[in-house]
C-alpha cells in the first residue's frame, strides 16, 4: 500500500489510523540491532563529519539557541515553566567582602531549575511513545520510569550530534516577502523538495544529515511577542512528511517552532502531535525544537550556501528524555 | 620587574602580594575596549576556526563531559549539589494510558535543578572578582547582583567557544606509567613547555587556542571513587603559570579537575584559588573545569596528534556566571 | 508632630517624605534589645496563648492556606513563579513493580521547587529594607547576603507564631452585599476601628494578637480568575494605618491579597509598597500575604465570634526571608 | 488467628508473610467509605480538639522541626537531597541600591528546592503501596502518577492535623541515664505500654491522638554528627507494633528518626520498611518522621505532663505524597 503524501488525502476523522499506517510503514525497529539506543543518529558516519568539516569556509559561528531565562515562552503546560536562574554568590557580596574568602578574592555562583524541554532542545528517543511502546519496540514502562530513561537516555547521544547541517528555509521559499509561514501552515513533501530545488545543490539532503527547517515563526514571536508560541498554532511539518523523513535517512531534524509539526494538528477530532508519534518511537528520529534560525537564515540567504558543520551536543544528563542545547553552526 | 615562573620563588606567606603582582603585570583591561564582555575569547578569529576545521581527519567525535546526575562529586560546598533530574511524565504512566493524550500517544518529560558549576562547565567572566573588581575593571557589584551577571553573562559567549583545541597531556608526560599526576602536584611553565616539546608540533599553542590540560585525576577519581574530588587536593596549574597563560594569548583553558589550579594552593597561610583571581578578572580568561579528558588522552596518545576542532558552546543562560557544557572534540 | 491618619492628607507627590516621617515616628528599633531577631513577635506572651487556647469552643480547624501548585497566581515578577512539584517515584512505577523494593513494597516520593513568597506565606524581618537598613537598624548588607538572612532568618520565629487571631472582615463590613472591597480600595484606620466596633467585643485588638484582614479579593480572584492578583490593583491597607499597626502592638498581620497594602500605592509618582517599608524594617512587624480567609470569614459571620487560636508556624528554613505556611485557625 | 506482638515470634525469613498477615488483619479499607482520603485522620473529632486546647496551661510553644538547610542528613538516596535555598534579591544589593525600587525601598526574596521528605515531614497516604495497592484498596497507578497523588494528596489533610499530642519518651523510659535508645533497638508493644504506665495518666493514648515517640536518636545525631541518620541503623517501632497502632485508633504517629520503624528491619532476608507497608496503605495511618523531640522531651520530663495541643498542618501542595512541616506543641 502506498501512503499518500498529499495532506488532502488525510482522513481528518481518523488520527489513529493515519498515524498507525505510517508507523507501520516507516518503522526502523531492529534496523540497528535489538540493543540500539541511538536510532537514526547511527546514520552519522565519520565520512559525513569529515565532509561537514570541509564545509567550513568563513570560520563563522552562529548560535542557534534561544535565551534561557524567565522571559521565555513557557506558560506552564504540563509543568513546563521557563528557566529559573538564581545566584548563590554575587558581586555585591564580593564587593562588600562578606563572602569569607581571603586575599581580596570574591566569587559568584549560580543555580538553575528548568524543564529540559523549556527552550532550545533535543527530544530524546524516550520522549514519545506509541501505544505504550518506545523506540525499537520496547515497552514504555520498562524504558522511562520516575528514575528517568533507563535505556535510551540522552547521555547515549553525548558524542553523536555533530554532522552536516542543512538549512531548509521554507519560510523564505514560500513567503519571499515576509520570510515567515503563517501559523497553521502545514509544510509538505512538495514544500521540502521545492525548497531544496530552489536553494540549490548545497541543500540536497542525504543520509546522516541534520535538517533545519526554518518557518520564520520564531522571528515573528520575538517581534510581536510570544503569544501562544508554546503550544498554540504554528507552521510546521505535515504528518504526510513522515515518509520523506524516513526515506531520506536524515539523522535528526530541528525547527524554529515549539513543536516541530504543524499546529493545530491536521485532524478534525482530538489529536496531539501525531507526527511525533510516528517519528520518535517508530523511526527513531531525534527532533530539535525552539531553535533560533533567524541569523542562520540570513547568512545562508546571503551566501547562497545552505550546508554547514553543525555541532549540537546534548548535556549528558543521565536518563534524560531531552536536553537543553546551544547548537552551533560553523560556516 | 620580572615575575619568577619558578614555584620555589613564591613567597608562601604572602598570597595577596603574589596575586597582586601578577594581576598587575598580566592585566588585559581595556585591551578590547571598555565595553568588552568576552575577554580572551576575542582572540578566536575566523582564520583560527578555519584552521581548526582543517584538523578533522578521522570524523570522530569525543564528548568531554562528565555525567550530569546525582552520583556526581559535589558534597554541598557553597550549596553546590549534584544535579537533580526528575520526571514530569513517564513511560509507566504512558503504558498505563493515564496521561490524557489521544490516539495512543504517550510522552515523557523532565526537569533539572542544578548548580551551573556542578559538573563539566565553563566559568564565565563574572565568576571571580579581585578586590571587588570584575573583568575589565568594573565594580563587582555593578556586574553581578542577585539578578545575575548584568554585563558579562555567559550568553555573550554563545557563539564564541568554537576553536582549535590543544591537549596538553601533562599526566602522561610527567607520569608515563600511570598517566596520572599526584594530588597536590603544581604544574609549572616548564611542565607545559616540556609537554608541548614532547608531544610535538601538533601541540604548539598560540593565540586563540583552547588549551586542555589533562592531569589524570578524573580517571583516578572514577576508578577509586570521588573522594574529595570536589574541592580537595588535586594536581593543577601553579600560580606561576599566570604569565604563560597571558603571553600565549590562548582563548580559554580547561582541565579534568574540580578547580583548574593546584590544591592545596601554594601558600602556607589561608589562600583560595589564587590563580583564578589573577586570570579571570584580570586576564579575562575563560576557564573550564571537570572535563573528562580520558578518552581524548588515549586517542591523542594513539595518533600522536594533539590538536582538534573543539566545540564547547555554553547554554546561553541569561546572566549566568558559568554554564554546564558538553564539549566535543572533533578529530 | 502628629501624623495624619486620613489618606486625604497624604502628599501624593512625596512617597519618600511620607514614608520617612512614619518610619521615624513608629520605629521600634532597640525596643527588645540590640540583638533582637523577632520584632513584634516578642509581644506574644504565654498569657496571650493561654487566652487564645481558651477561645476554642467548636473544635473546628480551618486552613487559611491557598493551594501550592502550578495553577497559582504568580506570573514571574522578580522570578516569582508558582510551585513546581515533581515526583521521583510514583504509583504507576510501583504497580509495575519496577522500583527495586522487596516483598511487594512500593513507594512514591516528590520534590518541590518554589519561591518562598509564591503562595500563602509570612514575610520575615529580612524581607524589606529602608534606605539600606534592616530591622533594628542593621545594615541590610550585613543581614541578608546571597547566603540568606544571617541574622533574622525565619528559623528564629519557628516557635513564635501561635497566638490569638482576630479576623477583621473589612470586606463584609464595608460591602455587606458582596463582601468584597474593590481593587484600589485603601483600608483606613477608620475602617479598621469601624469594623471592630461593628463586629463586637471578640474583635478588639490588643498586644500580641495576630490580625487577619479580609478584603474579599481572594474570593473574587478564585471566582473570576487570577487576573493580576499577583501584583496588580488590590484592596489593602493604606499607608496611613502605620500608626495604628504600631500603637495596637499587634504581633503580626495578614491579608488575603498579594501585597497586604493597597495597590496602586497611594502616590502619583513612582512608589512601591511604602507601608512595607515602614512596618517591616522599622516596626519589626511580620506580615502574612495571600491567606485564604473565605471559609473563616463565613464561619465568623455565622457565629458572631471573630477571635480564635491561630497557629501559623513557618518552616524553619535557615536564613529564609519568608516562609510558605499553612496557617490554621482553631475555633 | 492471633498475631504475636513479640518480635521473637517473627519469622525472620518471611517478610512477605509477616507483612501480609498484619496487612490483612489490621486493614481499615472501607471503614470511612469508598471515597475516603484521610484514613485515621478521620478519628480526630471536634471533642478531641477541644480536649487538646484544654491542655494548654503554660502558654509555651515548642517547635518540633529540624532545620531546613543544606546541612541536613540527606545523602542522595533515591534523589533525596537536603534543601537548597537561594536568594533572588539580597540586602547587599539593597544597600547598594541597585534593585530598581524607588524611595529607598529594598527587598530580599528567596527560593527553595527540596524533596518533600528531606526533613521534618508527614508521609501522606500516597507515599507507600502494598503489592500495587494504595490506601483504601485503590490501584497505585490510579492514585499516584507523575502528576502527583490524584486522589489522596496531602492537600486533603490541610485542616486535619491538629489534635491532642502525646509524647511517649521511650528513650528516657528504657535508657534513663542517656535518654537514648541504641540504633537497631526495636520498640515493642511492651515498651509502648510500659512507657505509658511509667509516664502516668497524661500519656494514655486513645482514638484521634497524635502519638510522638522519642527514641533519642536525633539528639545523638546532632551531638555526634549525622552519620547514617538518613537511612542507616536506627531505633524505631517493631513490625509487631502494627496491631497496637491499629487498635488504639490513633490518628497519626511521629518519631525523631529518619524512618519511624527500627532499622535494620527485623528480617534476615532483604526487607525494606515493612511496617510502612502495613500501616500506610492498609491502616491508613499518617506517619511523621525526623521530628525534633529533644526540647519537648525535656519539657515533659520536667513537668510530668506528656500531652499537649499539637498543630502540625502540612503545606497543601496539590498532589503531594508528603509535606515538610513545622509541628508545634502548645503546652
Tab-separated table of N, CA and C in Angstrom, chain C residues 19 46 49-50 57-59 61 66 68-69 78-80 85 87-89 91-92 94-95 99 101 103-117 126-129 131 139-141 144-146 158-159 271-273 277 309 313-321 325-326, chain D residues 19 46 49-50 57-59 61 66 68-69 78-80 85 87-89 91-92 94-95 99 101 103-117 126-129 131 139-141 144-146 158-159 271-273 277 309 313-321 326:
chain	number	residue	atom	x	y	z
C	19	UNK	N	6.839	58.235	53.814
C	19	UNK	CA	7.383	57.013	54.418
C	19	UNK	C	8.309	57.383	55.571
C	46	UNK	N	3.030	34.135	76.985
C	46	UNK	CA	2.371	32.894	77.400
C	46	UNK	C	0.905	33.146	77.767
C	49	UNK	N	-1.253	33.250	74.788
C	49	UNK	CA	-1.506	31.932	74.202
C	49	UNK	C	-2.509	31.129	75.030
C	50	UNK	N	-2.433	31.285	76.334
C	50	UNK	CA	-3.421	30.602	77.184
C	50	UNK	C	-4.811	31.171	76.893
C	57	UNK	N	-13.886	26.557	71.121
C	57	UNK	CA	-15.177	26.054	71.614
C	57	UNK	C	-15.817	25.015	70.697
C	58	UNK	N	-15.565	25.139	69.422
C	58	UNK	CA	-16.185	24.203	68.473
C	58	UNK	C	-15.278	23.021	68.133
C	59	UNK	N	-14.008	23.194	68.388
C	59	UNK	CA	-13.076	22.137	67.998
C	59	UNK	C	-12.926	22.035	66.491
C	61	UNK	N	-11.223	23.202	62.880
C	61	UNK	CA	-9.998	23.752	62.291
C	61	UNK	C	-10.306	24.270	60.897
C	66	UNK	N	-3.791	28.907	50.675
C	66	UNK	CA	-4.104	28.653	49.274
C	66	UNK	C	-3.432	27.333	48.864
C	68	UNK	N	-0.851	25.084	46.885
C	68	UNK	CA	0.507	25.254	46.375
C	68	UNK	C	0.643	24.388	45.127
C	69	UNK	N	0.491	25.004	43.962
C	69	UNK	CA	0.661	24.249	42.722
C	69	UNK	C	0.885	25.194	41.549
C	78	UNK	N	9.947	39.317	39.251
C	78	UNK	CA	11.165	39.088	40.046
C	78	UNK	C	11.415	37.604	40.262
C	79	UNK	N	11.171	36.833	39.229
C	79	UNK	CA	11.372	35.383	39.239
C	79	UNK	C	10.477	34.639	40.230
C	80	UNK	N	9.382	35.257	40.634
C	80	UNK	CA	8.437	34.517	41.460
C	80	UNK	C	7.524	33.704	40.557
C	85	UNK	N	5.997	21.008	41.431
C	85	UNK	CA	6.030	19.777	42.223
C	85	UNK	C	6.242	18.617	41.265
C	87	UNK	N	7.494	14.318	40.830
C	87	UNK	CA	7.580	13.032	41.514
C	87	UNK	C	8.919	12.359	41.221
C	88	UNK	N	9.500	11.730	42.221
C	88	UNK	CA	10.700	10.937	41.990
C	88	UNK	C	10.391	9.435	42.067
C	89	UNK	N	9.215	9.102	42.498
C	89	UNK	CA	8.721	7.726	42.485
C	89	UNK	C	7.204	7.825	42.408
C	91	UNK	N	3.130	5.752	41.753
C	91	UNK	CA	2.299	4.559	41.848
C	91	UNK	C	2.264	3.747	40.565
C	92	UNK	N	2.426	4.416	39.420
C	92	UNK	CA	2.466	3.627	38.179
C	92	UNK	C	3.727	2.769	38.155
C	94	UNK	N	5.224	1.735	40.929
C	94	UNK	CA	5.049	0.739	41.989
C	94	UNK	C	4.157	-0.406	41.519
C	95	UNK	N	3.107	-0.058	40.826
C	95	UNK	CA	2.177	-1.078	40.365
C	95	UNK	C	2.852	-2.022	39.372
C	99	UNK	N	10.462	-0.726	40.906
C	99	UNK	CA	11.182	0.227	41.754
C	99	UNK	C	12.348	-0.388	42.514
C	101	UNK	N	12.095	-2.527	45.104
C	101	UNK	CA	11.822	-2.839	46.509
C	101	UNK	C	11.385	-4.293	46.667
C	103	UNK	N	9.365	-7.625	48.709
C	103	UNK	CA	8.096	-8.029	49.342
C	103	UNK	C	6.865	-7.184	48.993
C	104	UNK	N	6.788	-6.781	47.715
C	104	UNK	CA	5.575	-6.092	47.285
C	104	UNK	C	5.479	-4.651	47.738
C	105	UNK	N	6.574	-4.140	48.271
C	105	UNK	CA	6.620	-2.744	48.716
C	105	UNK	C	6.682	-1.818	47.514
C	106	UNK	N	5.968	-0.731	47.576
C	106	UNK	CA	6.082	0.293	46.553
C	106	UNK	C	6.048	1.653	47.213
C	107	UNK	N	6.590	2.659	46.545
C	107	UNK	CA	6.623	3.968	47.185
C	107	UNK	C	6.492	5.108	46.201
C	108	UNK	N	6.110	6.243	46.720
C	108	UNK	CA	6.070	7.472	45.929
C	108	UNK	C	6.783	8.555	46.717
C	109	UNK	N	7.548	9.349	46.017
C	109	UNK	CA	8.302	10.430	46.643
C	109	UNK	C	8.182	11.648	45.757
C	110	UNK	N	8.485	12.806	46.322
C	110	UNK	CA	8.332	14.003	45.498
C	110	UNK	C	9.270	15.119	45.918
C	111	UNK	N	9.308	16.115	45.073
C	111	UNK	CA	10.235	17.232	45.191
C	111	UNK	C	9.457	18.496	44.889
C	112	UNK	N	9.845	19.601	45.515
C	112	UNK	CA	9.214	20.871	45.155
C	112	UNK	C	10.279	21.925	44.940
C	113	UNK	N	9.982	22.821	44.016
C	113	UNK	CA	10.835	23.979	43.782
C	113	UNK	C	9.903	25.168	43.764
C	114	UNK	N	10.155	26.129	44.645
C	114	UNK	CA	9.225	27.259	44.715
C	114	UNK	C	9.859	28.466	45.389
C	115	UNK	N	9.435	29.634	44.950
C	115	UNK	CA	9.780	30.840	45.699
C	115	UNK	C	9.077	30.791	47.054
C	116	UNK	N	9.738	31.285	48.075
C	116	UNK	CA	9.115	31.247	49.403
C	116	UNK	C	7.956	32.225	49.505
C	117	UNK	N	7.882	33.143	48.561
C	117	UNK	CA	6.799	34.129	48.567
C	117	UNK	C	5.736	33.816	47.515
C	126	UNK	N	13.715	40.067	57.383
C	126	UNK	CA	14.754	40.403	56.417
C	126	UNK	C	14.217	40.636	55.018
C	127	UNK	N	12.913	40.677	54.884
C	127	UNK	CA	12.318	40.763	53.544
C	127	UNK	C	12.378	42.165	52.949
C	128	UNK	N	12.321	43.189	53.806
C	128	UNK	CA	12.277	44.570	53.286
C	128	UNK	C	13.269	45.461	54.040
C	129	UNK	N	13.862	46.378	53.287
C	129	UNK	CA	14.829	47.316	53.850
C	129	UNK	C	14.385	48.752	53.601
C	131	UNK	N	16.132	52.329	53.041
C	131	UNK	CA	17.380	53.045	52.813
C	131	UNK	C	18.594	52.241	53.267
C	139	UNK	N	22.606	47.165	59.051
C	139	UNK	CA	22.841	47.393	57.628
C	139	UNK	C	22.363	46.176	56.839
C	140	UNK	N	21.597	46.439	55.804
C	140	UNK	CA	20.996	45.360	55.011
C	140	UNK	C	22.038	44.358	54.522
C	141	UNK	N	23.195	44.859	54.107
C	141	UNK	CA	24.236	44.001	53.553
C	141	UNK	C	24.920	43.140	54.591
C	144	UNK	N	21.321	40.314	55.061
C	144	UNK	CA	20.916	39.373	54.010
C	144	UNK	C	21.895	39.400	52.848
C	145	UNK	N	22.687	38.354	52.745
C	145	UNK	CA	23.592	38.197	51.615
C	145	UNK	C	23.048	37.066	50.744
C	146	UNK	N	23.836	36.672	49.773
C	146	UNK	CA	23.418	35.550	48.937
C	146	UNK	C	23.301	34.259	49.730
C	158	UNK	N	10.429	30.072	64.530
C	158	UNK	CA	9.837	28.728	64.414
C	158	UNK	C	8.798	28.446	65.489
C	159	UNK	N	9.026	28.960	66.690
C	159	UNK	CA	8.087	28.662	67.773
C	159	UNK	C	7.300	29.894	68.205
C	271	UNK	N	6.076	54.671	43.127
C	271	UNK	CA	6.164	54.220	44.518
C	271	UNK	C	5.966	52.719	44.509
C	272	UNK	N	6.475	52.077	45.539
C	272	UNK	CA	6.322	50.627	45.615
C	272	UNK	C	6.256	50.182	47.064
C	273	UNK	N	5.100	49.706	47.447
C	273	UNK	CA	4.871	49.097	48.754
C	273	UNK	C	5.440	49.938	49.914
C	277	UNK	N	7.727	49.266	53.707
C	277	UNK	CA	8.983	49.930	54.053
C	277	UNK	C	8.936	50.510	55.463
C	309	UNK	N	-7.819	30.662	68.228
C	309	UNK	CA	-6.421	30.258	68.381
C	309	UNK	C	-5.847	30.119	66.974
C	313	UNK	N	2.889	28.326	62.104
C	313	UNK	CA	4.348	28.168	62.223
C	313	UNK	C	5.036	28.146	60.868
C	314	UNK	N	6.070	28.951	60.686
C	314	UNK	CA	6.823	28.927	59.427
C	314	UNK	C	7.695	27.686	59.363
C	315	UNK	N	8.020	27.251	58.143
C	315	UNK	CA	9.054	26.234	58.006
C	315	UNK	C	10.378	26.874	58.413
C	316	UNK	N	11.115	26.254	59.300
C	316	UNK	CA	12.378	26.878	59.736
C	316	UNK	C	13.499	26.696	58.715
C	317	UNK	N	13.315	27.343	57.576
C	317	UNK	CA	14.324	27.306	56.515
C	317	UNK	C	15.436	28.265	56.916
C	318	UNK	N	16.596	27.734	57.153
C	318	UNK	CA	17.685	28.550	57.688
C	318	UNK	C	17.989	29.732	56.763
C	319	UNK	N	17.899	30.927	57.314
C	319	UNK	CA	18.244	32.106	56.552
C	319	UNK	C	17.187	32.597	55.596
C	320	UNK	N	16.001	32.044	55.680
C	320	UNK	CA	14.950	32.481	54.757
C	320	UNK	C	14.384	33.829	55.174
C	321	UNK	N	13.976	34.610	54.197
C	321	UNK	CA	13.339	35.896	54.486
C	321	UNK	C	11.821	35.783	54.398
C	325	UNK	N	3.442	28.782	54.286
C	325	UNK	CA	2.796	28.287	55.500
C	325	UNK	C	1.400	27.770	55.206
C	326	UNK	N	0.923	26.967	56.120
C	326	UNK	CA	-0.482	26.581	56.175
C	326	UNK	C	-1.002	27.011	57.537
D	19	UNK	N	4.327	-9.403	56.822
D	19	UNK	CA	3.635	-8.167	56.418
D	19	UNK	C	2.196	-8.493	56.030
D	46	UNK	N	-14.023	16.957	66.787
D	46	UNK	CA	-14.065	18.267	67.434
D	46	UNK	C	-13.855	18.158	68.947
D	49	UNK	N	-10.292	17.905	69.815
D	49	UNK	CA	-9.567	19.178	69.697
D	49	UNK	C	-9.899	20.109	70.864
D	50	UNK	N	-11.134	20.079	71.297
D	50	UNK	CA	-11.496	20.895	72.461
D	50	UNK	C	-10.728	20.391	73.682
D	57	UNK	N	-1.606	25.027	79.422
D	57	UNK	CA	-1.533	25.659	80.753
D	57	UNK	C	-0.387	26.629	80.898
D	58	UNK	N	0.710	26.366	80.185
D	58	UNK	CA	1.876	27.255	80.304
D	58	UNK	C	1.896	28.335	79.228
D	59	UNK	N	1.179	28.115	78.154
D	59	UNK	CA	1.241	29.058	77.045
D	59	UNK	C	2.576	29.005	76.333
D	61	UNK	N	5.161	27.387	73.518
D	61	UNK	CA	5.199	26.715	72.219
D	61	UNK	C	6.571	26.078	72.019
D	66	UNK	N	13.169	20.082	62.594
D	66	UNK	CA	14.598	20.229	62.340
D	66	UNK	C	14.799	21.450	61.437
D	68	UNK	N	15.783	23.332	58.100
D	68	UNK	CA	15.721	23.024	56.666
D	68	UNK	C	16.868	23.747	55.982
D	69	UNK	N	17.948	23.037	55.736
D	69	UNK	CA	19.069	23.667	55.038
D	69	UNK	C	20.008	22.608	54.477
D	78	UNK	N	17.725	7.766	46.632
D	78	UNK	CA	16.548	7.989	45.790
D	78	UNK	C	16.337	9.476	45.500
D	79	UNK	N	17.441	10.151	45.238
D	79	UNK	CA	17.439	11.592	44.915
D	79	UNK	C	16.926	12.479	46.052
D	80	UNK	N	16.938	11.971	47.268
D	80	UNK	CA	16.588	12.854	48.388
D	80	UNK	C	17.822	13.635	48.809
D	85	UNK	N	18.403	26.437	49.341
D	85	UNK	CA	17.737	27.738	49.496
D	85	UNK	C	18.601	28.795	48.839
D	87	UNK	N	18.798	32.936	47.111
D	87	UNK	CA	18.216	34.274	47.166
D	87	UNK	C	18.014	34.827	45.754
D	88	UNK	N	16.910	35.501	45.550
D	88	UNK	CA	16.717	36.194	44.277
D	88	UNK	C	16.860	37.709	44.435
D	89	UNK	N	16.926	38.163	45.657
D	89	UNK	CA	17.222	39.560	45.978
D	89	UNK	C	17.866	39.557	47.357
D	91	UNK	N	20.168	41.805	50.669
D	91	UNK	CA	20.484	43.051	51.350
D	91	UNK	C	21.727	43.728	50.818
D	92	UNK	N	22.673	42.960	50.302
D	92	UNK	CA	23.851	43.624	49.727
D	92	UNK	C	23.442	44.393	48.479
D	94	UNK	N	20.393	45.594	48.032
D	94	UNK	CA	19.548	46.692	48.504
D	94	UNK	C	20.392	47.850	49.036
D	95	UNK	N	21.413	47.490	49.780
D	95	UNK	CA	22.261	48.523	50.363
D	95	UNK	C	22.976	49.316	49.272
D	99	UNK	N	18.540	47.703	42.957
D	99	UNK	CA	17.427	46.790	42.714
D	99	UNK	C	16.315	47.395	41.863
D	101	UNK	N	14.168	49.781	42.857
D	101	UNK	CA	13.000	50.242	43.618
D	101	UNK	C	13.119	51.734	43.943
D	103	UNK	N	12.224	55.347	46.273
D	103	UNK	CA	12.164	55.896	47.639
D	103	UNK	C	12.912	55.108	48.715
D	104	UNK	N	14.101	54.585	48.342
D	104	UNK	CA	14.917	53.936	49.370
D	104	UNK	C	14.439	52.560	49.761
D	105	UNK	N	13.490	52.029	49.017
D	105	UNK	CA	12.968	50.688	49.258
D	105	UNK	C	13.980	49.651	48.832
D	106	UNK	N	14.136	48.611	49.601
D	106	UNK	CA	14.962	47.484	49.220
D	106	UNK	C	14.289	46.204	49.637
D	107	UNK	N	14.632	45.106	48.996
D	107	UNK	CA	13.954	43.861	49.350
D	107	UNK	C	14.836	42.647	49.186
D	108	UNK	N	14.437	41.608	49.844
D	108	UNK	CA	15.095	40.311	49.688
D	108	UNK	C	14.024	39.264	49.440
D	109	UNK	N	14.323	38.357	48.551
D	109	UNK	CA	13.394	37.295	48.194
D	109	UNK	C	14.179	35.996	48.082
D	110	UNK	N	13.468	34.900	48.132
D	110	UNK	CA	14.205	33.643	48.074
D	110	UNK	C	13.382	32.508	47.486
D	111	UNK	N	14.091	31.441	47.215
D	111	UNK	CA	13.552	30.281	46.521
D	111	UNK	C	14.049	29.039	47.245
D	112	UNK	N	13.245	27.980	47.223
D	112	UNK	CA	13.742	26.729	47.780
D	112	UNK	C	13.461	25.592	46.816
D	113	UNK	N	14.360	24.643	46.826
D	113	UNK	CA	14.183	23.410	46.063
D	113	UNK	C	14.482	22.288	47.029
D	114	UNK	N	13.523	21.401	47.213
D	114	UNK	CA	13.746	20.330	48.200
D	114	UNK	C	12.807	19.153	47.979
D	115	UNK	N	13.298	17.967	48.322
D	115	UNK	CA	12.399	16.829	48.400
D	115	UNK	C	11.425	17.062	49.553
D	116	UNK	N	10.201	16.620	49.391
D	116	UNK	CA	9.222	16.820	50.459
D	116	UNK	C	9.510	15.929	51.656
D	117	UNK	N	10.349	14.926	51.459
D	117	UNK	CA	10.691	14.017	52.556
D	117	UNK	C	12.094	14.287	53.106
D	126	UNK	N	-0.459	8.528	50.080
D	126	UNK	CA	0.003	8.036	48.787
D	126	UNK	C	1.482	7.699	48.782
D	127	UNK	N	2.118	7.726	49.940
D	127	UNK	CA	3.577	7.555	49.992
D	127	UNK	C	4.012	6.100	49.849
D	128	UNK	N	3.183	5.167	50.310
D	128	UNK	CA	3.591	3.755	50.290
D	128	UNK	C	2.453	2.879	49.741
D	129	UNK	N	2.857	1.857	49.001
D	129	UNK	CA	1.892	0.923	48.414
D	129	UNK	C	2.204	-0.505	48.864
D	131	UNK	N	1.824	-4.232	47.407
D	131	UNK	CA	1.515	-5.049	46.230
D	131	UNK	C	0.672	-4.291	45.211
D	139	UNK	N	-5.872	1.051	43.204
D	139	UNK	CA	-4.662	0.682	42.474
D	139	UNK	C	-3.681	1.847	42.493
D	140	UNK	N	-2.450	1.553	42.827
D	140	UNK	CA	-1.423	2.582	42.975
D	140	UNK	C	-1.306	3.470	41.740
D	141	UNK	N	-1.413	2.838	40.574
D	141	UNK	CA	-1.248	3.580	39.323
D	141	UNK	C	-2.418	4.485	39.000
D	144	UNK	N	-1.280	7.578	42.220
D	144	UNK	CA	-0.093	8.439	42.108
D	144	UNK	C	0.598	8.231	40.770
D	145	UNK	N	0.450	9.215	39.903
D	145	UNK	CA	1.156	9.208	38.626
D	145	UNK	C	2.240	10.288	38.683
D	146	UNK	N	2.858	10.532	37.561
D	146	UNK	CA	3.858	11.601	37.524
D	146	UNK	C	3.256	12.967	37.808
D	158	UNK	N	-5.153	19.342	54.885
D	158	UNK	CA	-4.735	20.703	55.251
D	158	UNK	C	-5.308	21.147	56.590
D	159	UNK	N	-6.530	20.746	56.877
D	159	UNK	CA	-7.153	21.200	58.127
D	159	UNK	C	-7.316	20.057	59.134
D	271	UNK	N	14.675	-6.836	53.117
D	271	UNK	CA	13.395	-6.261	53.524
D	271	UNK	C	13.569	-4.755	53.558
D	272	UNK	N	12.467	-4.056	53.412
D	272	UNK	CA	12.551	-2.599	53.435
D	272	UNK	C	11.276	-2.019	54.017
D	273	UNK	N	11.399	-1.441	55.175
D	273	UNK	CA	10.316	-0.710	55.827
D	273	UNK	C	8.984	-1.468	55.822
D	277	UNK	N	4.661	-0.580	55.088
D	277	UNK	CA	3.811	-1.288	54.127
D	277	UNK	C	2.495	-1.733	54.765
D	309	UNK	N	-1.547	20.273	73.118
D	309	UNK	CA	-2.206	20.597	71.848
D	309	UNK	C	-1.119	20.564	70.775
D	313	UNK	N	0.114	21.323	60.738
D	313	UNK	CA	-0.550	21.399	59.431
D	313	UNK	C	0.441	21.251	58.276
D	314	UNK	N	0.147	20.368	57.338
D	314	UNK	CA	1.023	20.222	56.164
D	314	UNK	C	0.831	21.396	55.216
D	315	UNK	N	1.844	21.686	54.422
D	315	UNK	CA	1.636	22.632	53.323
D	315	UNK	C	0.712	21.934	52.322
D	316	UNK	N	-0.348	22.590	51.909
D	316	UNK	CA	-1.272	21.931	50.970
D	316	UNK	C	-0.751	21.943	49.537
D	317	UNK	N	0.322	21.196	49.327
D	317	UNK	CA	0.909	21.080	47.994
D	317	UNK	C	0.053	20.085	47.217
D	318	UNK	N	-0.577	20.562	46.184
D	318	UNK	CA	-1.537	19.734	45.457
D	318	UNK	C	-0.886	18.462	44.937
D	319	UNK	N	-1.429	17.347	45.341
D	319	UNK	CA	-0.942	16.071	44.842
D	319	UNK	C	0.313	15.551	45.505
D	320	UNK	N	0.722	16.185	46.580
D	320	UNK	CA	1.952	15.732	47.235
D	320	UNK	C	1.696	14.468	48.044
D	321	UNK	N	2.718	13.624	48.129
D	321	UNK	CA	2.610	12.411	48.943
D	321	UNK	C	3.283	12.604	50.302
D	326	UNK	N	6.464	22.231	60.139
D	326	UNK	CA	6.986	22.703	61.418
D	326	UNK	C	5.908	22.437	62.448
